[in-house]
Amino acid sequence: MKIANKICQILSIVLAVASLVLFFTSFVSFEANGNTVSPVAAQLAFGNKIEVDGQSYQLAHSVKLLFCFWLTVIGVVSSALSFKSKKFRYVAPAFGLGAGIFMLVVALSEPVKFVDFRPFAAAGAKYTTSALLIPICLLAFAVVGIAYLLIDDYLEVLASKGAKKTILKRIVLFFRDYKSEVKKIVWPNIKDVLKNTGIVLIMCLLIGIFIWLLDFGLGKLLELILGA
């Protein structure tokens, strides 16, 4: 079990780094002025310049790709820090899962929704293989990170000799307690609901009238002062 735990921890950071590396590979391909242009995801995220046929073009940065890029960076850093502090084992898969889902949406959408082609006379735009590999690596990173978290937590419970409960047991216990607390709630009948709703509406109306009168009075006072 300890070996599986260590393998998951190492594999987690490998997949995280692989996801980040893929941001620096060709992300989308299109024809511009008779040339095939293939900017990398990082260029699109930060809005870098690219050279096409000796001419420099400024790419408009994609906020969504930039967001995913930084989520991936945080995932890599937190995965690396999990070797020093186990607190980061919760952070890494969360950021990996978020970035993976977001990048999957990007990969399954039309390129024009996430890539600004206005600087080019672009045609035939399509995503490259990297566009799909990035979310696959990120989701795999999240799954392995969660596996590492659960295994490591299980080993801690074994070491505590029953003094602690596993994450899954704590979640089940939480929902059981939540269910029992919900049963204690005393729900009002329809008569009380209508009565309380009427009181709230009347108070809102009275406060609204008071504010309107105050505003009207101060407005008239200001007119008199300025008129004088």
mmCIF file of C-alpha atoms in Angstrom:
data_model
loop_
_atom_site.group_PDB
_atom_site.id
_atom_site.type_symbol
_atom_site.label_atom_id
_atom_site.label_comp_id
_atom_site.label_asym_id
_atom_site.label_seq_id
_atom_site.Cartn_x
_atom_site.Cartn_y
_atom_site.Cartn_z
ATOM 1 C CA MET A 1 0.000 0.000 0.000
ATOM 2 C CA LYS A 2 2.852 2.377 0.803
ATOM 3 C CA ILE A 3 4.443 1.622 -2.564
ATOM 4 C CA ALA A 4 1.161 2.364 -4.353
ATOM 5 C CA ASN A 5 0.912 5.591 -2.363
ATOM 6 C CA LYS A 6 4.379 6.731 -3.421
ATOM 7 C CA ILE A 7 3.727 5.739 -7.055
ATOM 8 C CA CYS A 8 0.538 7.836 -7.085
ATOM 9 C CA GLN A 9 2.380 10.799 -5.596
ATOM 10 C CA ILE A 10 5.176 10.636 -8.184
ATOM 11 C CA LEU A 11 2.796 9.951 -11.071
ATOM 12 C CA SER A 12 0.684 12.909 -9.974
ATOM 13 C CA ILE A 13 3.504 15.410 -10.370
ATOM 14 C CA VAL A 14 4.646 13.768 -13.640
ATOM 15 C CA LEU A 15 1.176 14.230 -15.148
ATOM 16 C CA ALA A 16 0.978 17.787 -13.818
ATOM 17 C CA VAL A 17 4.313 18.710 -15.402
ATOM 18 C CA ALA A 18 3.298 16.972 -18.655
ATOM 19 C CA SER A 19 0.117 19.065 -18.741
ATOM 20 C CA LEU A 20 2.141 22.250 -18.312
ATOM 21 C CA VAL A 21 4.631 21.220 -21.017
ATOM 22 C CA LEU A 22 1.754 20.627 -23.447
ATOM 23 C CA PHE A 23 0.833 24.312 -23.097
ATOM 24 C CA PHE A 24 4.054 25.013 -25.012
ATOM 25 C CA THR A 25 3.192 22.765 -27.951
ATOM 26 C CA SER A 26 1.109 23.588 -31.021
ATOM 27 C CA PHE A 27 -2.466 24.189 -29.855
ATOM 28 C CA VAL A 28 -4.358 25.325 -32.952
ATOM 29 C CA SER A 29 -3.577 25.286 -36.668
ATOM 30 C CA PHE A 30 -4.918 27.565 -39.418
ATOM 31 C CA GLU A 31 -4.051 29.023 -42.818
ATOM 32 C CA ALA A 32 -2.974 32.680 -42.934
ATOM 33 C CA ASN A 33 -1.812 34.366 -46.149
ATOM 34 C CA GLY A 34 -1.020 31.011 -47.687
ATOM 35 C CA ASN A 35 1.018 29.857 -44.653
ATOM 36 C CA THR A 36 0.159 27.313 -41.973
ATOM 37 C CA VAL A 37 0.294 28.938 -38.553
ATOM 38 C CA SER A 38 0.369 26.826 -35.379
ATOM 39 C CA PRO A 39 0.659 28.956 -32.230
ATOM 40 C CA VAL A 40 1.143 27.206 -28.893
ATOM 41 C CA ALA A 41 -1.395 27.501 -26.072
ATOM 42 C CA ALA A 42 0.948 29.683 -23.985
ATOM 43 C CA GLN A 43 1.241 32.202 -26.859
ATOM 44 C CA LEU A 44 -2.533 32.414 -27.099
ATOM 45 C CA ALA A 45 -2.862 32.737 -23.333
ATOM 46 C CA PHE A 46 -0.355 35.591 -22.971
ATOM 47 C CA GLY A 47 -0.982 37.232 -26.356
ATOM 48 C CA ASN A 48 2.565 36.970 -27.717
ATOM 49 C CA LYS A 49 3.717 38.048 -31.177
ATOM 50 C CA ILE A 50 4.302 35.496 -33.940
ATOM 51 C CA GLU A 51 6.127 35.785 -37.250
ATOM 52 C CA VAL A 52 4.303 34.832 -40.449
ATOM 53 C CA ASP A 53 6.136 35.235 -43.758
ATOM 54 C CA GLY A 54 8.482 37.814 -42.263
ATOM 55 C CA GLN A 55 5.622 39.865 -40.838
ATOM 56 C CA SER A 56 4.939 40.190 -37.115
ATOM 57 C CA TYR A 57 1.400 39.689 -35.802
ATOM 58 C CA GLN A 58 0.178 40.488 -32.306
ATOM 59 C CA LEU A 59 -2.043 37.783 -30.833
ATOM 60 C CA ALA A 60 -4.874 38.872 -28.580
ATOM 61 C CA HIS A 61 -4.475 37.039 -25.283
ATOM 62 C CA SER A 62 -7.162 34.547 -24.305
ATOM 63 C CA VAL A 63 -8.336 35.106 -20.726
ATOM 64 C CA LYS A 64 -9.786 31.594 -20.544
ATOM 65 C CA LEU A 65 -6.568 29.874 -21.665
ATOM 66 C CA LEU A 66 -4.574 32.119 -19.331
ATOM 67 C CA PHE A 67 -6.857 31.094 -16.462
ATOM 68 C CA CYS A 68 -6.312 27.390 -17.260
ATOM 69 C CA PHE A 69 -2.573 27.939 -17.580
ATOM 70 C CA TRP A 70 -2.289 29.417 -14.093
ATOM 71 C CA LEU A 71 -4.532 26.717 -12.636
ATOM 72 C CA THR A 72 -2.130 24.162 -14.102
ATOM 73 C CA VAL A 73 0.901 26.023 -12.699
ATOM 74 C CA ILE A 74 -0.674 26.057 -9.234
ATOM 75 C CA GLY A 75 -1.440 22.339 -9.629
ATOM 76 C CA VAL A 76 2.218 21.595 -10.482
ATOM 77 C CA VAL A 77 3.549 23.677 -7.582
ATOM 78 C CA SER A 78 1.114 22.239 -5.031
ATOM 79 C CA SER A 79 1.823 18.708 -6.266
ATOM 80 C CA ALA A 80 5.548 19.288 -5.773
ATOM 81 C CA LEU A 81 4.978 20.811 -2.330
ATOM 82 C CA SER A 82 2.974 17.733 -1.282
ATOM 83 C CA PHE A 83 6.332 15.981 -0.829
ATOM 84 C CA LYS A 84 7.105 18.490 1.938
ATOM 85 C CA SER A 85 3.671 19.107 3.407
ATOM 86 C CA LYS A 86 0.673 16.777 3.181
ATOM 87 C CA LYS A 87 -1.706 19.728 3.312
ATOM 88 C CA PHE A 88 -1.054 20.320 -0.398
ATOM 89 C CA ARG A 89 -2.377 16.858 -1.304
ATOM 90 C CA TYR A 90 -5.868 18.406 -1.125
ATOM 91 C CA VAL A 91 -4.966 21.427 -3.264
ATOM 92 C CA ALA A 92 -3.254 19.721 -6.216
ATOM 93 C CA PRO A 93 -6.114 17.495 -7.481
ATOM 94 C CA ALA A 94 -8.657 20.304 -6.969
ATOM 95 C CA PHE A 95 -6.784 22.664 -9.298
ATOM 96 C CA GLY A 96 -6.054 19.826 -11.731
ATOM 97 C CA LEU A 97 -9.725 18.890 -11.907
ATOM 98 C CA GLY A 98 -10.815 22.494 -12.418
ATOM 99 C CA ALA A 99 -8.273 23.120 -15.185
ATOM 100 C CA GLY A 100 -9.026 19.737 -16.800
ATOM 101 C CA ILE A 101 -12.774 20.347 -17.029
ATOM 102 C CA PHE A 102 -12.251 23.859 -18.368
ATOM 103 C CA MET A 103 -9.730 22.737 -20.990
ATOM 104 C CA LEU A 104 -12.035 19.879 -22.030
ATOM 105 C CA VAL A 105 -14.749 22.431 -22.746
ATOM 106 C CA VAL A 106 -12.236 24.402 -24.823
ATOM 107 C CA ALA A 107 -11.113 21.306 -26.760
ATOM 108 C CA LEU A 108 -14.696 20.299 -27.571
ATOM 109 C CA SER A 109 -15.696 23.808 -28.710
ATOM 110 C CA GLU A 110 -15.012 25.629 -31.967
ATOM 111 C CA PRO A 111 -11.563 27.312 -32.067
ATOM 112 C CA VAL A 112 -13.114 30.674 -32.919
ATOM 113 C CA LYS A 113 -14.702 30.800 -29.435
ATOM 114 C CA PHE A 114 -11.318 30.822 -27.689
ATOM 115 C CA VAL A 115 -8.841 32.037 -30.334
ATOM 116 C CA ASP A 116 -8.927 35.536 -31.824
ATOM 117 C CA PHE A 117 -8.206 35.234 -35.567
ATOM 118 C CA ARG A 118 -8.817 38.920 -36.356
ATOM 119 C CA PRO A 119 -5.134 39.782 -37.021
ATOM 120 C CA PHE A 120 -5.058 37.105 -39.753
ATOM 121 C CA ALA A 121 -6.962 36.236 -42.882
ATOM 122 C CA ALA A 122 -7.432 32.832 -41.273
ATOM 123 C CA ALA A 123 -9.054 29.787 -42.817
ATOM 124 C CA GLY A 124 -9.475 26.141 -41.859
ATOM 125 C CA ALA A 125 -8.828 26.647 -38.154
ATOM 126 C CA LYS A 126 -8.727 23.459 -36.110
ATOM 127 C CA TYR A 127 -7.289 22.233 -32.853
ATOM 128 C CA THR A 128 -4.196 20.033 -32.849
ATOM 129 C CA THR A 129 -3.761 16.843 -30.828
ATOM 130 C CA SER A 130 -2.318 18.841 -27.916
ATOM 131 C CA ALA A 131 -5.643 20.591 -27.392
ATOM 132 C CA LEU A 132 -7.145 17.241 -26.367
ATOM 133 C CA LEU A 133 -4.036 15.881 -24.640
ATOM 134 C CA ILE A 134 -3.946 18.814 -22.202
ATOM 135 C CA PRO A 135 -7.358 18.095 -20.583
ATOM 136 C CA ILE A 136 -6.649 14.333 -20.656
ATOM 137 C CA CYS A 137 -3.391 14.840 -18.748
ATOM 138 C CA LEU A 138 -5.022 17.291 -16.337
ATOM 139 C CA LEU A 139 -7.941 14.970 -15.570
ATOM 140 C CA ALA A 140 -5.562 12.011 -15.176
ATOM 141 C CA PHE A 141 -3.479 14.186 -12.828
ATOM 142 C CA ALA A 142 -6.608 14.943 -10.780
ATOM 143 C CA VAL A 143 -7.657 11.267 -10.616
ATOM 144 C CA VAL A 144 -4.192 10.104 -9.555
ATOM 145 C CA GLY A 145 -3.989 12.985 -7.069
ATOM 146 C CA ILE A 146 -7.304 11.934 -5.505
ATOM 147 C CA ALA A 147 -6.089 8.312 -5.376
ATOM 148 C CA TYR A 148 -2.932 9.460 -3.592
ATOM 149 C CA LEU A 149 -5.022 11.496 -1.143
ATOM 150 C CA LEU A 150 -7.321 8.570 -0.296
ATOM 151 C CA ILE A 151 -4.497 6.027 0.025
ATOM 152 C CA ASP A 152 -2.387 8.348 2.164
ATOM 153 C CA ASP A 153 -5.383 9.108 4.361
ATOM 154 C CA TYR A 154 -6.074 5.384 4.739
ATOM 155 C CA LEU A 155 -2.465 4.785 5.820
ATOM 156 C CA GLU A 156 -2.755 7.552 8.417
ATOM 157 C CA VAL A 157 -5.919 5.941 9.815
ATOM 158 C CA LEU A 158 -4.142 2.582 10.057
ATOM 159 C CA ALA A 159 -1.222 4.233 11.858
ATOM 160 C CA SER A 160 -3.612 5.885 14.324
ATOM 161 C CA LYS A 161 -5.144 2.460 15.151
ATOM 162 C CA GLY A 162 -8.720 3.654 14.776
ATOM 163 C CA ALA A 163 -8.263 7.042 16.451
ATOM 164 C CA LYS A 164 -9.063 8.726 13.143
ATOM 165 C CA LYS A 165 -11.633 8.075 10.434
ATOM 166 C CA THR A 166 -10.966 8.003 6.713
ATOM 167 C CA ILE A 167 -12.148 10.842 4.478
ATOM 168 C CA LEU A 168 -14.906 8.693 2.984
ATOM 169 C CA LYS A 169 -16.197 7.721 6.416
ATOM 170 C CA ARG A 170 -16.131 11.360 7.539
ATOM 171 C CA ILE A 171 -18.130 12.363 4.459
ATOM 172 C CA VAL A 172 -20.719 9.620 5.110
ATOM 173 C CA LEU A 173 -20.918 10.659 8.773
ATOM 174 C CA PHE A 174 -21.406 14.304 7.771
ATOM 175 C CA PHE A 175 -24.377 13.493 5.541
ATOM 176 C CA ARG A 176 -25.898 11.260 8.211
ATOM 177 C CA ASP A 177 -25.666 14.082 10.746
ATOM 178 C CA TYR A 178 -27.005 16.522 8.165
ATOM 179 C CA LYS A 179 -29.993 14.261 7.500
ATOM 180 C CA SER A 180 -30.762 13.936 11.200
ATOM 181 C CA GLU A 181 -30.548 17.733 11.664
ATOM 182 C CA VAL A 182 -32.879 18.348 8.713
ATOM 183 C CA LYS A 183 -35.472 16.083 10.344
ATOM 184 C CA LYS A 184 -35.441 18.385 13.401
ATOM 185 C CA ILE A 185 -36.507 21.394 11.342
ATOM 186 C CA VAL A 186 -40.056 22.551 12.067
ATOM 187 C CA TRP A 187 -41.499 23.764 8.767
ATOM 188 C CA PRO A 188 -44.222 26.477 8.982
ATOM 189 C CA ASN A 189 -47.690 25.776 7.639
ATOM 190 C CA ILE A 190 -49.223 27.690 4.727
ATOM 191 C CA LYS A 191 -51.065 30.068 7.066
ATOM 192 C CA ASP A 192 -47.849 31.166 8.793
ATOM 193 C CA VAL A 193 -46.055 31.503 5.453
ATOM 194 C CA LEU A 194 -48.751 33.821 4.067
ATOM 195 C CA LYS A 195 -48.840 35.835 7.293
ATOM 196 C CA ASN A 196 -45.063 36.320 7.453
ATOM 197 C CA THR A 197 -44.905 37.118 3.729
ATOM 198 C CA GLY A 198 -47.574 39.784 4.161
ATOM 199 C CA ILE A 199 -45.690 41.345 7.079
ATOM 200 C CA VAL A 200 -42.446 41.472 5.036
ATOM 201 C CA LEU A 201 -44.203 43.062 2.041
ATOM 202 C CA ILE A 202 -45.936 45.694 4.222
ATOM 203 C CA MET A 203 -42.624 46.590 5.925
ATOM 204 C CA CYS A 204 -40.904 46.886 2.544
ATOM 205 C CA LEU A 205 -43.683 49.177 1.342
ATOM 206 C CA LEU A 206 -43.522 51.383 4.461
ATOM 207 C CA ILE A 207 -39.738 51.677 4.292
ATOM 208 C CA GLY A 208 -39.962 52.486 0.570
ATOM 209 C CA ILE A 209 -42.508 55.261 1.247
ATOM 210 C CA PHE A 210 -40.347 56.656 4.062
ATOM 211 C CA ILE A 211 -37.243 56.746 1.835
ATOM 212 C CA TRP A 212 -39.236 58.376 -0.999
ATOM 213 C CA LEU A 213 -40.613 61.067 1.353
ATOM 214 C CA LEU A 214 -37.154 61.707 2.784
ATOM 215 C CA ASP A 215 -35.662 61.986 -0.699
ATOM 216 C CA PHE A 216 -38.502 64.250 -1.872
ATOM 217 C CA GLY A 217 -38.174 66.511 1.172
ATOM 218 C CA LEU A 218 -34.384 66.836 0.907
ATOM 219 C CA GLY A 219 -34.732 67.532 -2.826
ATOM 220 C CA LYS A 220 -37.191 70.372 -2.192
ATOM 221 C CA LEU A 221 -34.969 71.753 0.592
ATOM 222 C CA LEU A 222 -31.988 71.741 -1.743
ATOM 223 C CA GLU A 223 -34.039 73.581 -4.399
ATOM 224 C CA LEU A 224 -34.974 76.275 -1.853
ATOM 225 C CA ILE A 225 -31.365 76.697 -0.743
ATOM 226 C CA LEU A 226 -30.065 76.953 -4.306
ATOM 227 C CA GLY A 227 -32.933 79.229 -5.285
ATOM 228 C CA ALA A 228 -32.109 81.577 -2.453
#
